Short mmCIF file of C-alpha atoms in Angstrom, two decimals:
data_model
loop_
_atom_site.label_atom_id
_atom_site.label_comp_id
_atom_site.label_asym_id
_atom_site.label_seq_id
_atom_site.Cartn_x
_atom_site.Cartn_y
_atom_site.Cartn_z
CA UNK A 235 -19.06 2.64 29.41
CA UNK A 236 -16.24 4.08 31.78
CA UNK A 237 -15.96 7.81 32.12
CA UNK A 238 -12.41 7.76 32.58
CA UNK A 239 -10.80 9.02 29.65
CA UNK A 240 -8.65 6.60 27.50
CA UNK A 241 -4.78 5.80 29.25
CA UNK A 242 -3.11 7.64 25.59
CA UNK A 243 0.45 5.17 25.62
CA UNK A 244 3.34 7.08 25.93
CA UNK A 245 5.36 7.97 22.41
CA UNK A 246 9.36 7.36 21.52
CA UNK A 247 10.24 10.18 19.05
CA UNK A 248 11.83 9.25 15.83
CA UNK A 249 15.48 10.49 14.90
CA UNK A 250 15.30 12.41 11.46
CA UNK A 251 16.35 9.81 9.64
CA UNK A 252 13.91 7.05 10.49
CA UNK A 253 10.16 10.14 10.35
CA UNK A 254 11.95 10.42 6.63
CA UNK A 255 11.92 6.64 5.92
CA UNK A 256 7.99 5.88 7.44
CA UNK A 257 6.66 9.75 5.61
CA UNK A 258 8.69 7.45 2.43
CA UNK A 259 6.41 4.67 2.86
CA UNK A 260 3.10 6.37 3.58
CA UNK A 261 3.70 8.25 0.34
CA UNK A 262 4.04 5.47 -1.50
CA UNK A 263 1.74 3.81 0.10
CA UNK A 264 -0.67 6.40 -0.98
CA UNK A 265 0.06 6.91 -4.29
CA UNK A 266 -1.08 3.29 -4.02
CA UNK A 267 -4.49 3.16 -2.71
CA UNK A 268 -5.04 6.03 -4.99
CA UNK A 269 -4.36 3.76 -8.22
CA UNK A 270 -6.23 1.47 -6.62
CA UNK A 271 -9.51 3.82 -5.98
CA UNK A 272 -8.72 4.94 -9.33
CA UNK A 273 -8.96 1.86 -10.94
CA UNK A 274 -12.14 1.22 -8.62
CA UNK A 275 -14.04 4.89 -9.46
CA UNK A 276 -13.04 4.00 -13.21
CA UNK A 277 -15.11 0.85 -13.47
CA UNK A 278 -17.96 2.05 -11.48
CA UNK A 279 -18.77 4.40 -14.48
CA UNK A 280 -18.47 2.55 -17.22
CA UNK A 281 -18.28 -1.57 -15.77
CA UNK A 282 -15.61 -3.88 -15.80
CA UNK A 283 -13.44 -4.97 -18.66
CA UNK A 284 -13.76 -7.19 -21.40
CA UNK A 285 -11.73 -10.32 -19.95
CA UNK A 286 -9.64 -10.26 -23.15
CA UNK A 287 -7.90 -7.15 -22.89
CA UNK A 288 -6.98 -8.70 -19.28
CA UNK A 289 -3.41 -9.97 -17.88
CA UNK A 290 -3.39 -13.80 -16.81
CA UNK A 291 -3.32 -13.49 -13.12
CA UNK A 292 0.54 -15.93 -13.70
CA UNK A 293 1.69 -12.78 -15.68
CA UNK A 294 0.75 -10.71 -13.22
CA UNK A 295 1.97 -13.03 -10.14
CA UNK A 296 5.26 -13.50 -12.23
CA UNK A 297 5.94 -10.02 -12.93
CA UNK A 298 4.98 -8.43 -9.37
CA UNK A 299 7.25 -10.99 -7.49
CA UNK A 300 9.94 -10.06 -10.44
CA UNK A 301 9.57 -5.80 -9.03
CA UNK A 302 9.80 -7.45 -5.15
CA UNK A 303 13.01 -9.16 -6.11
CA UNK A 304 14.25 -6.00 -7.28
CA UNK A 305 13.32 -3.81 -4.54
CA UNK A 306 15.58 -2.80 -1.27
CA UNK A 307 15.32 -4.48 1.59
CA UNK A 308 12.40 -2.83 4.13
CA UNK A 309 11.96 -3.37 7.81
CA UNK A 310 8.86 -4.32 8.76
#
């Protein structure tokens, strides 16, 4: 391994609007991960839910596509 420190790329600062957008996106992603983590913790504590209480994947897919269609476009 090299003894030289790794090079850090130059960074370009964001304007206030862009920085606020990135923070909002990060908060949204954090909230989604928190939901996923709580579902996984529930499964670990209580086991898998019974198939009768679930949602068919086709219904889940259609609902998700409907939500996506209603969202404002975002820049990746």
